[in-house]
Every structure is written in C-alpha cells, then in structure tokens.
CSV table of C-alpha atoms in Angstrom, one decimal:
chain,number,residue,atom,x,y,z
A,1,UNK,CA,-10.6,25.8,-4.8
A,2,UNK,CA,-7.5,26.5,-6.8
A,3,UNK,CA,-7.3,27.8,-10.4
A,4,UNK,CA,-6.6,25.3,-13.2
A,5,UNK,CA,-3.0,24.3,-13.2
A,6,UNK,CA,-2.7,23.8,-16.9
A,7,UNK,CA,-5.1,24.8,-19.7
A,8,UNK,CA,-5.0,24.9,-23.5
A,9,UNK,CA,-6.9,26.6,-26.2
A,10,UNK,CA,-6.3,23.5,-28.4
A,11,UNK,CA,-9.7,21.6,-28.3
A,12,UNK,CA,-7.8,18.3,-28.7
A,13,UNK,CA,-6.1,18.7,-25.3
A,14,UNK,CA,-6.8,15.6,-23.3
A,15,UNK,CA,-4.6,15.3,-20.2
A,16,UNK,CA,-5.0,11.7,-18.8
A,17,UNK,CA,-2.2,11.1,-16.4
A,18,UNK,CA,0.6,12.9,-14.6
A,19,UNK,CA,3.8,11.8,-12.9
A,20,UNK,CA,6.8,13.3,-11.2
A,21,UNK,CA,10.1,12.5,-12.8
A,22,UNK,CA,13.5,11.9,-11.1
A,23,UNK,CA,14.5,15.4,-12.2
A,24,UNK,CA,11.7,16.9,-10.1
A,25,UNK,CA,9.7,18.0,-13.1
A,26,UNK,CA,6.0,17.1,-13.5
A,27,UNK,CA,5.2,15.1,-16.7
A,28,UNK,CA,1.7,15.3,-18.1
A,29,UNK,CA,0.5,12.7,-20.6
A,30,UNK,CA,-1.8,14.3,-23.2
A,31,UNK,CA,-4.0,11.8,-25.1
A,32,UNK,CA,-4.5,14.5,-27.7
A,33,UNK,CA,-7.7,13.5,-29.5
A,34,UNK,CA,-10.6,15.3,-30.9
A,35,UNK,CA,-13.0,12.7,-29.4
A,36,UNK,CA,-13.2,13.0,-25.7
A,37,UNK,CA,-15.3,9.9,-24.9
A,38,UNK,CA,-15.1,6.3,-26.1
A,39,UNK,CA,-18.8,5.8,-27.2
A,40,UNK,CA,-20.0,9.1,-28.4
A,41,UNK,CA,-19.1,8.1,-32.0
A,42,UNK,CA,-18.4,4.7,-33.7
A,43,UNK,CA,-15.1,3.1,-32.9
A,44,UNK,CA,-14.2,3.2,-36.6
A,45,UNK,CA,-15.0,6.9,-37.0
A,46,UNK,CA,-12.3,8.6,-39.1
A,47,UNK,CA,-12.1,11.5,-36.5
A,48,UNK,CA,-10.4,9.2,-34.0
A,49,UNK,CA,-6.7,9.9,-33.9
A,50,UNK,CA,-4.5,6.8,-33.4
A,51,UNK,CA,-1.0,8.2,-34.1
A,52,UNK,CA,-0.5,11.4,-32.1
A,53,UNK,CA,0.0,12.2,-28.4
A,54,UNK,CA,1.9,14.8,-26.4
A,55,UNK,CA,3.9,14.9,-23.2
A,56,UNK,CA,4.1,18.2,-21.3
A,57,UNK,CA,7.1,18.8,-19.0
A,58,UNK,CA,6.6,21.4,-16.2
A,59,UNK,CA,9.4,22.7,-14.1
A,60,UNK,CA,9.5,25.0,-11.1
A,61,UNK,CA,11.0,28.3,-12.5
A,62,UNK,CA,13.3,26.2,-14.6
A,63,UNK,CA,14.8,24.3,-11.6
A,64,UNK,CA,15.4,20.6,-11.6
A,65,UNK,CA,17.2,18.0,-9.5
A,66,UNK,CA,20.7,16.9,-10.5
A,67,UNK,CA,21.0,13.8,-12.8
A,68,UNK,CA,20.2,10.5,-11.0
A,69,UNK,CA,23.4,8.4,-10.5
A,70,UNK,CA,22.7,4.9,-9.3
A,71,UNK,CA,26.0,3.3,-10.5
A,72,UNK,CA,27.1,2.2,-7.0
A,73,UNK,CA,25.3,0.8,-4.0
A,74,UNK,CA,26.5,3.8,-1.9
A,75,UNK,CA,25.1,6.4,-4.4
A,76,UNK,CA,21.8,4.5,-4.6
A,77,UNK,CA,21.5,4.3,-0.8
A,78,UNK,CA,22.1,8.0,-0.5
A,79,UNK,CA,19.1,8.6,-2.8
A,80,UNK,CA,16.8,6.7,-0.5
A,81,UNK,CA,16.6,9.9,1.7
A,82,UNK,CA,15.7,12.2,-1.2
A,83,UNK,CA,12.5,14.1,-1.0
A,84,UNK,CA,11.4,13.0,-4.5
A,85,UNK,CA,9.6,9.7,-4.3
A,86,UNK,CA,10.5,8.7,-7.9
A,87,UNK,CA,14.2,9.0,-7.1
A,88,UNK,CA,13.7,6.9,-3.9
A,89,UNK,CA,11.8,4.2,-5.8
A,90,UNK,CA,14.3,4.0,-8.7
A,91,UNK,CA,17.1,3.8,-6.1
A,92,UNK,CA,15.2,0.9,-4.4
A,93,UNK,CA,14.8,-0.9,-7.7
A,94,UNK,CA,18.5,-0.4,-8.5
A,95,UNK,CA,19.6,-1.8,-5.1
A,96,UNK,CA,17.4,-4.9,-5.4
A,97,UNK,CA,17.6,-5.6,-9.1
A,98,UNK,CA,21.0,-4.3,-10.2
A,99,UNK,CA,23.3,-4.3,-7.2
A,100,UNK,CA,21.7,-7.3,-5.5
A,101,UNK,CA,23.1,-9.1,-2.4
A,102,UNK,CA,26.3,-7.0,-2.4
A,103,UNK,CA,24.2,-4.0,-1.2
A,104,UNK,CA,22.7,-6.0,1.7
A,105,UNK,CA,25.4,-5.2,4.2
A,106,UNK,CA,25.2,-1.4,3.7
A,107,UNK,CA,21.4,-1.5,3.8
A,108,UNK,CA,21.5,-3.4,7.1
A,109,UNK,CA,24.0,-0.8,8.6
A,110,UNK,CA,21.5,1.9,7.5
A,111,UNK,CA,18.7,0.3,9.5
A,112,UNK,CA,20.9,-0.2,12.5
A,113,UNK,CA,22.2,3.4,12.5
A,114,UNK,CA,20.7,6.1,14.7
A,115,UNK,CA,18.8,9.0,13.3
A,116,UNK,CA,18.2,7.4,9.9
A,117,UNK,CA,15.3,9.3,8.2
A,118,UNK,CA,12.0,7.2,8.2
A,119,UNK,CA,11.7,7.2,4.4
A,120,UNK,CA,15.3,5.9,4.1
A,121,UNK,CA,14.6,3.2,6.6
A,122,UNK,CA,11.4,2.1,4.7
A,123,UNK,CA,13.0,1.9,1.3
A,124,UNK,CA,16.1,0.1,2.8
A,125,UNK,CA,13.7,-2.4,4.4
A,126,UNK,CA,11.9,-3.1,1.1
A,127,UNK,CA,15.2,-3.5,-0.7
A,128,UNK,CA,16.3,-6.1,1.9
A,129,UNK,CA,12.9,-7.8,1.7
A,130,UNK,CA,13.2,-8.1,-2.1
A,131,UNK,CA,16.7,-9.6,-1.7
A,132,UNK,CA,15.4,-12.0,1.0
A,133,UNK,CA,17.9,-10.5,3.4
A,134,UNK,CA,15.6,-8.9,5.9
A,135,UNK,CA,16.4,-10.9,9.1
A,136,UNK,CA,13.7,-11.5,11.7
A,137,UNK,CA,15.4,-9.4,14.4
A,138,UNK,CA,15.6,-6.3,12.2
A,139,UNK,CA,12.0,-6.8,11.0
A,140,UNK,CA,10.7,-7.2,14.5
A,141,UNK,CA,12.5,-4.0,15.5
A,142,UNK,CA,10.8,-2.1,12.7
A,143,UNK,CA,7.4,-3.5,13.7
A,144,UNK,CA,7.9,-2.0,17.1
A,145,UNK,CA,9.1,1.4,15.9
A,146,UNK,CA,7.5,4.5,17.4
A,147,UNK,CA,6.9,6.0,13.9
A,148,UNK,CA,3.6,4.8,12.4
A,149,UNK,CA,4.9,5.3,8.9
A,150,UNK,CA,7.7,2.7,9.6
A,151,UNK,CA,5.4,0.3,11.4
A,152,UNK,CA,2.8,0.5,8.5
A,153,UNK,CA,5.4,-0.5,5.9
A,154,UNK,CA,6.9,-3.2,8.2
A,155,UNK,CA,3.6,-4.8,8.6
A,156,UNK,CA,3.0,-4.7,4.9
A,157,UNK,CA,6.3,-6.4,4.4
A,158,UNK,CA,5.2,-9.0,6.9
A,159,UNK,CA,2.1,-9.6,4.9
A,160,UNK,CA,4.1,-10.0,1.7
A,161,UNK,CA,5.8,-13.1,3.2
A,162,UNK,CA,4.7,-16.5,1.7
A,163,UNK,CA,4.2,-18.1,5.2
A,164,UNK,CA,4.1,-17.0,8.8
A,165,UNK,CA,5.6,-18.7,11.8
A,166,UNK,CA,3.9,-18.6,15.2
A,167,UNK,CA,5.9,-15.5,16.3
A,168,UNK,CA,5.0,-13.6,13.1
A,169,UNK,CA,1.4,-14.4,13.5
A,170,UNK,CA,1.5,-13.3,17.2
A,171,UNK,CA,3.1,-9.9,16.2
A,172,UNK,CA,0.5,-9.4,13.5
A,173,UNK,CA,-2.5,-10.1,15.8
A,174,UNK,CA,-1.1,-7.8,18.4
A,175,UNK,CA,-0.9,-5.0,15.9
A,176,UNK,CA,-4.6,-5.3,15.1
A,177,UNK,CA,-5.2,-3.0,18.1
A,178,UNK,CA,-2.6,-0.4,17.3
A,179,UNK,CA,-3.5,3.2,17.9
A,180,UNK,CA,-2.5,4.5,14.5
A,181,UNK,CA,-5.3,3.8,12.0
A,182,UNK,CA,-3.0,3.2,9.0
A,183,UNK,CA,-1.0,0.6,11.0
A,184,UNK,CA,-4.3,-1.2,12.0
A,185,UNK,CA,-5.6,-1.3,8.5
A,186,UNK,CA,-2.3,-2.5,7.0
A,187,UNK,CA,-2.3,-5.2,9.6
A,188,UNK,CA,-5.8,-6.4,8.8
A,189,UNK,CA,-4.9,-6.6,5.1
A,190,UNK,CA,-1.8,-8.6,6.1
A,191,UNK,CA,-3.8,-11.0,8.3
A,192,UNK,CA,-6.3,-11.5,5.5
A,193,UNK,CA,-3.5,-12.8,3.3
A,194,UNK,CA,-2.5,-15.4,5.9
A,195,UNK,CA,-5.7,-17.2,7.0
A,196,UNK,CA,-5.5,-19.9,9.6
A,197,UNK,CA,-8.4,-21.7,11.3
A,198,UNK,CA,-6.8,-21.2,14.7
A,199,UNK,CA,-7.0,-17.4,14.4
A,200,UNK,CA,-10.7,-17.2,13.4
A,201,UNK,CA,-12.0,-17.0,17.0
A,202,UNK,CA,-9.6,-14.3,18.0
A,203,UNK,CA,-10.3,-12.3,14.8
A,204,UNK,CA,-14.0,-12.6,15.4
A,205,UNK,CA,-13.7,-11.1,18.9
A,206,UNK,CA,-11.5,-8.2,17.5
A,207,UNK,CA,-13.9,-7.5,14.7
A,208,UNK,CA,-16.9,-7.5,17.1
A,209,UNK,CA,-15.2,-5.0,19.4
A,210,UNK,CA,-14.5,-2.6,16.6
A,211,UNK,CA,-17.9,-2.9,15.0
A,212,UNK,CA,-19.4,-2.0,18.4
A,213,UNK,CA,-17.1,0.9,18.7
A,214,UNK,CA,-15.2,-0.5,21.7
A,215,UNK,CA,-11.9,0.3,20.1
A,216,UNK,CA,-8.9,2.6,20.3
A,217,UNK,CA,-10.2,6.1,19.9
A,218,UNK,CA,-8.5,8.4,17.4
A,219,UNK,CA,-8.5,12.1,17.9
A,220,UNK,CA,-11.4,13.7,15.9
A,221,UNK,CA,-13.0,10.3,15.1
A,222,UNK,CA,-16.5,9.4,16.2
A,223,UNK,CA,-17.7,5.8,16.2
A,224,UNK,CA,-16.0,2.8,14.6
A,225,UNK,CA,-13.3,3.2,11.9
A,226,UNK,CA,-15.5,1.9,9.0
A,227,UNK,CA,-12.5,1.3,6.7
A,228,UNK,CA,-10.8,-0.7,9.3
A,229,UNK,CA,-13.9,-2.7,10.1
A,230,UNK,CA,-14.3,-3.6,6.4
A,231,UNK,CA,-10.7,-4.8,6.3
A,232,UNK,CA,-11.3,-6.9,9.4
A,233,UNK,CA,-14.4,-8.5,7.9
A,234,UNK,CA,-12.4,-9.5,4.8
A,235,UNK,CA,-9.7,-11.0,7.0
A,236,UNK,CA,-12.4,-12.9,9.1
A,237,UNK,CA,-14.1,-14.2,6.0
A,238,UNK,CA,-10.7,-15.6,4.7
A,239,UNK,CA,-10.0,-17.2,8.1
A,240,UNK,CA,-13.4,-18.8,8.2
A,241,UNK,CA,-12.9,-20.4,4.8
A,242,UNK,CA,-10.2,-22.6,6.4
A,243,UNK,CA,-11.2,-26.2,7.2
A,244,UNK,CA,-12.7,-26.5,10.7
A,245,UNK,CA,-12.5,-22.8,11.3
A,246,UNK,CA,-16.1,-22.7,12.6
A,247,UNK,CA,-15.4,-25.3,15.2
A,248,UNK,CA,-14.8,-23.9,18.7
A,249,UNK,CA,-16.7,-20.7,17.9
A,250,UNK,CA,-19.8,-20.3,20.0
A,251,UNK,CA,-23.0,-19.2,18.2
A,252,UNK,CA,-23.9,-16.7,20.8
A,253,UNK,CA,-26.4,-13.9,20.3
A,254,UNK,CA,-23.5,-11.4,20.0
A,255,UNK,CA,-21.7,-13.5,17.4
A,256,UNK,CA,-24.6,-14.9,15.4
A,257,UNK,CA,-25.3,-12.0,13.1
A,258,UNK,CA,-21.7,-11.5,12.1
A,259,UNK,CA,-21.2,-15.2,11.6
A,260,UNK,CA,-24.2,-15.5,9.4
A,261,UNK,CA,-23.0,-12.5,7.3
A,262,UNK,CA,-19.6,-14.1,6.9
A,263,UNK,CA,-21.1,-17.5,6.1
A,264,UNK,CA,-23.0,-16.1,3.2
A,265,UNK,CA,-19.6,-15.4,1.5
A,266,UNK,CA,-18.1,-18.8,2.2
A,267,UNK,CA,-18.9,-21.8,0.1
A,268,UNK,CA,-18.2,-24.6,2.5
A,269,UNK,CA,-20.6,-27.2,4.2
A,270,UNK,CA,-19.7,-25.7,7.6
A,271,UNK,CA,-20.7,-22.2,6.5
A,272,UNK,CA,-24.0,-23.6,5.1
A,273,UNK,CA,-24.8,-25.4,8.3
C-alpha cells in the first residue's frame, strides 16, 4: 500500500477524475462540494454548491514536455512514438481529422519501415483505418505480427469494419486460438460483432474446448480463461441468432447444455424448439 498521493485539509475537497495532459502533468478534477453523496440530503438543499469546482495540476519536480506541435503530418507522425498516451492520441486525431488523406502515404511508409516502435505502428494503423486507407495486405501483415500488442489492435480494427469478406472471417476464426490472452479476447469480441450462421458450428466447438479447459495454456494460469469463455459465449449467442444457425448443429450430449443455455438468450422459433 502506498501513502495518499494528494490530500487536503479543506473538507470540500472531492477529487472525482484524473487525466494526464499532453504536457506530462497530471490533472485532477475536484468536484469541490460540501455534500459528498447524492442522496444524503434533499436535492434542493441550499448546501449544495452548483457554481464552483477546481482543477489541480501536478508536475514532476516542475518538469513538463515541450509544447505539442501538430501543424504538419510529419510532426504529428513523430508524436506517435511519444511515451505520453495523450500526445499519441491527439496526434492520431490530428492525422485523421485535420491532415486527412494527405497523411496516408507517410503513415503507410511508417508501417512498412523496419524497427518502427509498436505504439507508433498501432496509432498509424488506427489513423489509416479512420481514413479508410488501411489496405488488406498491410492489415493482414499486422494481424500476423509477433507482437501481441500489435495483433490485439489489428484484430480490434478488423472488428470495427462494417462487413467481413471470407478471408477476413477466416483470419478472425484462426485468431480465436491465439496463445496471447488479450489477442484471443479481442478476437472473440470482434467475431461477436460479425455474426453469421455459417460460423455457429465452428464457434460452438471452440467455445466447448475452452470451457472444458482443452485450450492453449498460459503460464501461471490454471483452468479455463473465464473472461475469454464469457466473450466466446456472447459471440456464440450472436451467431445463433442468425436465421438457420441451429441447422446442421447436432444436439449431442456434449453440445446440449451449452446450446440450451444459449437458446434461453435467443428469441427465435428455432431457439425455442
């Protein structure tokens, strides 16, 4: 346990949120109200303060980052490698919302270059995704990257697409058995957003394997990955909602319990039957 980071003798002190700024400082929103809860006194109590609030700015021994300059695509792209997430996010926003398609070429070069930091690759990928300039070859390369952080974001970008073609669905279902747990879970969430009757049977088999613990073992983990199993069940439910999704699935003893549990969450005649 660590000591309190910030305290105040003022009894109105009500810190409710905190955020790092692009300057590297930590900003703390102080609700600043004598009433700490919503319902301990009437809503029209005169003691409720509706006009004041405070923001605390905390720096590390007075040190801050240099001012953020996003006036050109090159300067914004350089910020994608910064250690401060807020600067990276603001740079991504500037590339997609301000500089637009004219930044796409430089972003593509960044993804094709060797030794590009993973965080820079991920933000460049999302900027291209927003611009609808992320080509299939580049996306597939990111989906196969050795770095789980890159693969996780690549699969999330895949899930954010409006529709999948056969190749994209194939890549997604293959990633359901990835070794890295974050990749697996992001994949299950992506698959849940793209239900198709044809994938229900395969998804049922994968879900059963992971429920039974016959899955990729992660160091230090015992038994099934419960978070992943829950994400798989959501994906399976969504697939079984599709017309004729129950057709072709055998009601075996192994499948019956899971199928019944899924059917309880699906309001279709096939599920009822």
